[in-house]
Amino acid sequence: MKWDWGAVRDFMPHFWDGLLVTLQALALGSLISFALGLVWTLLMRTPSRWVRWPVGAVTEFVRDTPLLVQLFFLFYVLPEWGLTFSALTTGVFAIGLHYSTYTMQVYRAGIEAVPAGQWEAATALNLPRRRTWTAVILPQAIRRVVPALGNYVISMLKDTPLLMAITVLEMLGQARLFSQQHFQFTEPLTVIGVAFVLVSYLASLLLRALERRLVR
């Protein structure tokens, strides 16, 4: 089989469009998963079981069902209830919600790893509960869990092709559409494969740099 550079050239405009959508989904999905995961963690630490039980049930259900099923549910079922969003918005929220149940466990481990002396010192200083969390506990916990959170960023990147199932033309969606229209499969699929490797590598480098900065 001969490599067709002309097909690569023709595919590149579609590739850049797909890459932009992929990066948007990754960035926004990551923000949602980090923020919502922290909310789940704090709610699970409340003394009220009427809060902990529903949160635990919801997060367990989300974690134990496939992301693809959740995408279909949000995209096709919610409109029947009068909630209609764009395909990209639905995909971003689904990724963020799904991975928030994993980042929740990461945050929990980070909080539990904070030495008990830190809690005792905050109590001895008579710090308000909110101040204890924001100034003492969370900064230390988050610093400890950056590597684990970074691993989930890479996982989210590798799951963005699932958005193609709800008509979002990210990188794989663009490659599939181009291949079907031009009957060229090798070149576009190879390009996006290389792109995923490069984006994953660059993301890992950025996360390592952030980790080193936080450790200082």
Coordinates of C-alpha atoms in Angstrom, one line a residue:
M1 CA 0.0 0.0 0.0
K2 CA 1.4 3.4 -1.0
W3 CA 1.2 6.3 1.4
D4 CA -0.8 9.1 -0.1
W5 CA 0.5 12.5 1.1
G6 CA -2.3 14.2 -0.9
A7 CA -4.8 12.6 1.4
V8 CA -3.0 13.8 4.4
R9 CA -2.9 17.4 3.0
D10 CA -6.7 17.2 2.2
F11 CA -7.4 15.8 5.7
M12 CA -5.5 18.4 7.7
P13 CA -8.2 21.2 7.7
H14 CA -10.6 18.6 9.1
F15 CA -8.0 17.4 11.6
W16 CA -7.5 20.9 13.0
D17 CA -11.2 21.3 13.5
G18 CA -11.4 17.9 15.3
L19 CA -8.3 18.7 17.4
L20 CA -9.9 21.9 18.6
V21 CA -13.1 20.1 19.6
T22 CA -11.1 17.4 21.3
L23 CA -9.1 19.9 23.4
Q24 CA -12.3 21.8 24.3
A25 CA -13.9 18.6 25.5
L26 CA -10.8 17.6 27.4
A27 CA -10.3 21.0 29.1
L28 CA -13.9 21.6 30.1
G29 CA -14.5 18.0 31.1
S30 CA -11.4 18.1 33.3
L31 CA -12.6 21.2 35.0
I32 CA -16.0 19.7 35.7
S33 CA -14.5 16.5 37.0
F34 CA -12.1 18.2 39.3
A35 CA -14.7 20.6 40.7
L36 CA -17.5 18.1 41.0
G37 CA -15.2 15.4 42.4
L38 CA -14.2 17.8 45.2
V39 CA -17.9 18.6 45.9
W40 CA -18.7 14.8 46.1
T41 CA -15.8 14.3 48.5
L42 CA -16.9 17.1 50.8
L43 CA -20.5 16.0 50.8
M44 CA -19.4 12.4 51.7
R45 CA -17.6 13.8 54.8
T46 CA -20.7 15.5 56.2
P47 CA -22.1 14.0 59.4
S48 CA -25.6 13.6 57.9
R49 CA -26.3 10.2 56.5
W50 CA -29.2 11.8 54.6
V51 CA -26.6 13.5 52.5
R52 CA -24.0 10.8 52.4
W53 CA -26.3 8.0 51.3
P54 CA -27.8 9.7 48.2
V55 CA -24.4 11.0 47.1
G56 CA -22.8 7.6 47.6
A57 CA -25.6 5.9 45.6
V58 CA -25.4 8.4 42.7
T59 CA -21.6 8.3 42.4
E60 CA -21.5 4.5 42.7
F61 CA -24.1 4.3 39.9
V62 CA -22.2 6.7 37.6
R63 CA -18.9 4.9 38.3
D64 CA -20.4 1.5 37.6
T65 CA -22.1 2.3 34.3
P66 CA -20.3 2.8 31.0
L67 CA -19.6 6.3 29.8
L68 CA -21.1 5.5 26.4
V69 CA -24.4 4.6 28.1
Q70 CA -24.4 7.8 30.0
L71 CA -23.7 9.8 26.8
F72 CA -26.7 8.1 25.1
F73 CA -28.9 8.8 28.1
L74 CA -28.0 12.4 28.4
F75 CA -28.2 13.1 24.6
Y76 CA -31.4 11.1 23.8
V77 CA -33.4 10.9 27.0
L78 CA -33.0 14.4 28.6
P79 CA -34.7 16.1 25.6
E80 CA -37.8 14.0 26.3
W81 CA -37.8 15.7 29.7
G82 CA -37.5 19.2 28.1
L83 CA -33.7 19.5 28.7
T84 CA -32.0 20.0 25.4
F85 CA -28.3 20.8 25.0
S86 CA -25.8 20.8 22.1
A87 CA -24.0 17.6 21.5
L88 CA -20.7 19.0 22.6
T89 CA -22.2 20.4 25.8
T90 CA -23.8 17.1 26.6
G91 CA -20.5 15.3 25.9
V92 CA -18.4 17.6 28.0
F93 CA -20.8 17.2 30.9
A94 CA -21.0 13.5 30.6
I95 CA -17.2 13.2 30.6
G96 CA -16.9 15.5 33.6
L97 CA -19.7 13.8 35.5
H98 CA -18.3 10.3 34.8
Y99 CA -14.7 11.1 35.9
S100 CA -15.8 13.2 38.9
T101 CA -16.7 9.9 40.6
Y102 CA -13.0 8.8 40.1
T103 CA -11.5 12.1 41.1
M104 CA -13.7 12.0 44.2
Q105 CA -11.8 8.9 45.3
V106 CA -8.5 10.7 44.6
Y107 CA -9.4 13.6 46.7
R108 CA -10.6 11.3 49.5
A109 CA -7.2 9.6 49.6
G110 CA -5.4 13.0 49.6
I111 CA -7.5 14.3 52.5
E112 CA -7.0 11.1 54.5
A113 CA -3.2 11.4 53.9
V114 CA -3.0 14.8 55.6
P115 CA -1.4 14.2 59.0
A116 CA -3.7 14.3 62.0
G117 CA -1.5 16.9 63.5
Q118 CA -2.6 19.4 60.9
W119 CA -6.2 19.0 62.0
E120 CA -5.2 19.3 65.7
A121 CA -3.1 22.4 65.0
A122 CA -6.1 24.0 63.2
T123 CA -8.3 23.2 66.2
A124 CA -5.7 24.5 68.7
L125 CA -5.6 27.8 66.7
N126 CA -9.4 27.9 66.8
L127 CA -9.7 28.2 63.1
P128 CA -13.2 28.2 61.7
R129 CA -14.1 25.0 59.9
R130 CA -14.2 26.7 56.5
R131 CA -10.8 28.3 57.1
T132 CA -9.4 24.9 58.2
W133 CA -10.5 23.3 54.9
T134 CA -9.4 26.1 52.6
A135 CA -6.2 27.2 54.2
V136 CA -4.8 24.0 55.8
I137 CA -6.4 20.7 54.6
L138 CA -7.2 21.2 50.9
P139 CA -3.9 22.8 49.8
Q140 CA -2.0 19.9 51.2
A141 CA -4.4 17.3 50.0
I142 CA -4.5 18.6 46.4
R143 CA -0.8 18.9 46.2
R144 CA -0.5 15.2 47.0
V145 CA -3.0 14.1 44.4
V146 CA -1.9 16.0 41.3
P147 CA -0.2 13.0 39.7
A148 CA -3.3 10.9 40.1
L149 CA -5.5 13.6 38.8
G150 CA -3.2 13.9 35.8
N151 CA -3.6 10.3 35.0
Y152 CA -7.4 10.9 34.7
V153 CA -6.8 13.8 32.4
I154 CA -5.0 11.4 30.0
S155 CA -7.8 8.9 30.4
M156 CA -10.4 11.6 29.5
L157 CA -8.4 12.4 26.4
K158 CA -8.5 8.8 25.3
D159 CA -12.3 8.7 25.9
T160 CA -13.1 11.8 23.8
P161 CA -13.6 9.6 20.7
L162 CA -16.7 8.3 22.4
L163 CA -18.3 11.7 21.7
M164 CA -18.5 10.6 18.1
A165 CA -21.5 8.4 19.1
I166 CA -23.5 11.5 19.8
T167 CA -22.5 13.3 16.6
V168 CA -19.6 15.4 18.0
L169 CA -16.9 15.6 15.3
E170 CA -13.8 15.4 17.4
M171 CA -10.6 14.0 15.9
L172 CA -11.8 10.4 15.3
G173 CA -15.2 11.7 14.1
Q174 CA -13.5 13.9 11.5
A175 CA -11.2 11.1 10.4
R176 CA -14.2 8.7 10.1
L177 CA -16.2 11.2 8.1
F178 CA -13.2 12.0 5.8
S179 CA -12.5 8.3 5.3
Q180 CA -16.1 7.5 4.3
Q181 CA -16.2 10.4 1.8
H182 CA -12.8 9.8 0.2
F183 CA -12.3 6.1 0.8
Q184 CA -9.0 6.9 2.4
F185 CA -8.6 5.2 5.8
T186 CA -4.9 4.7 6.5
E187 CA -3.8 8.3 6.3
P188 CA -6.4 10.0 8.5
L189 CA -6.4 7.3 11.1
T190 CA -2.7 7.3 11.3
V191 CA -2.6 11.1 11.7
I192 CA -5.1 11.1 14.6
G193 CA -3.2 8.2 16.2
V194 CA 0.0 10.2 16.2
A195 CA -1.9 13.2 17.4
F196 CA -3.3 11.4 20.4
V197 CA 0.2 10.2 21.3
L198 CA 1.6 13.7 21.1
V199 CA -1.2 15.4 23.0
S200 CA -0.9 12.7 25.7
Y201 CA 2.8 13.2 26.0
L202 CA 2.6 17.0 26.1
A203 CA -0.2 16.8 28.8
S204 CA 2.0 14.5 30.8
L205 CA 4.9 16.9 30.6
L206 CA 2.7 19.8 31.7
L207 CA 1.4 17.8 34.6
R208 CA 4.9 16.8 35.7
A209 CA 6.0 20.5 35.6
L210 CA 2.9 21.4 37.7
E211 CA 3.7 18.6 40.2
R212 CA 7.3 19.8 40.6
R213 CA 6.1 23.4 41.1
L214 CA 3.6 22.3 43.8
V215 CA 6.2 20.2 45.6
R216 CA 8.5 23.2 46.1

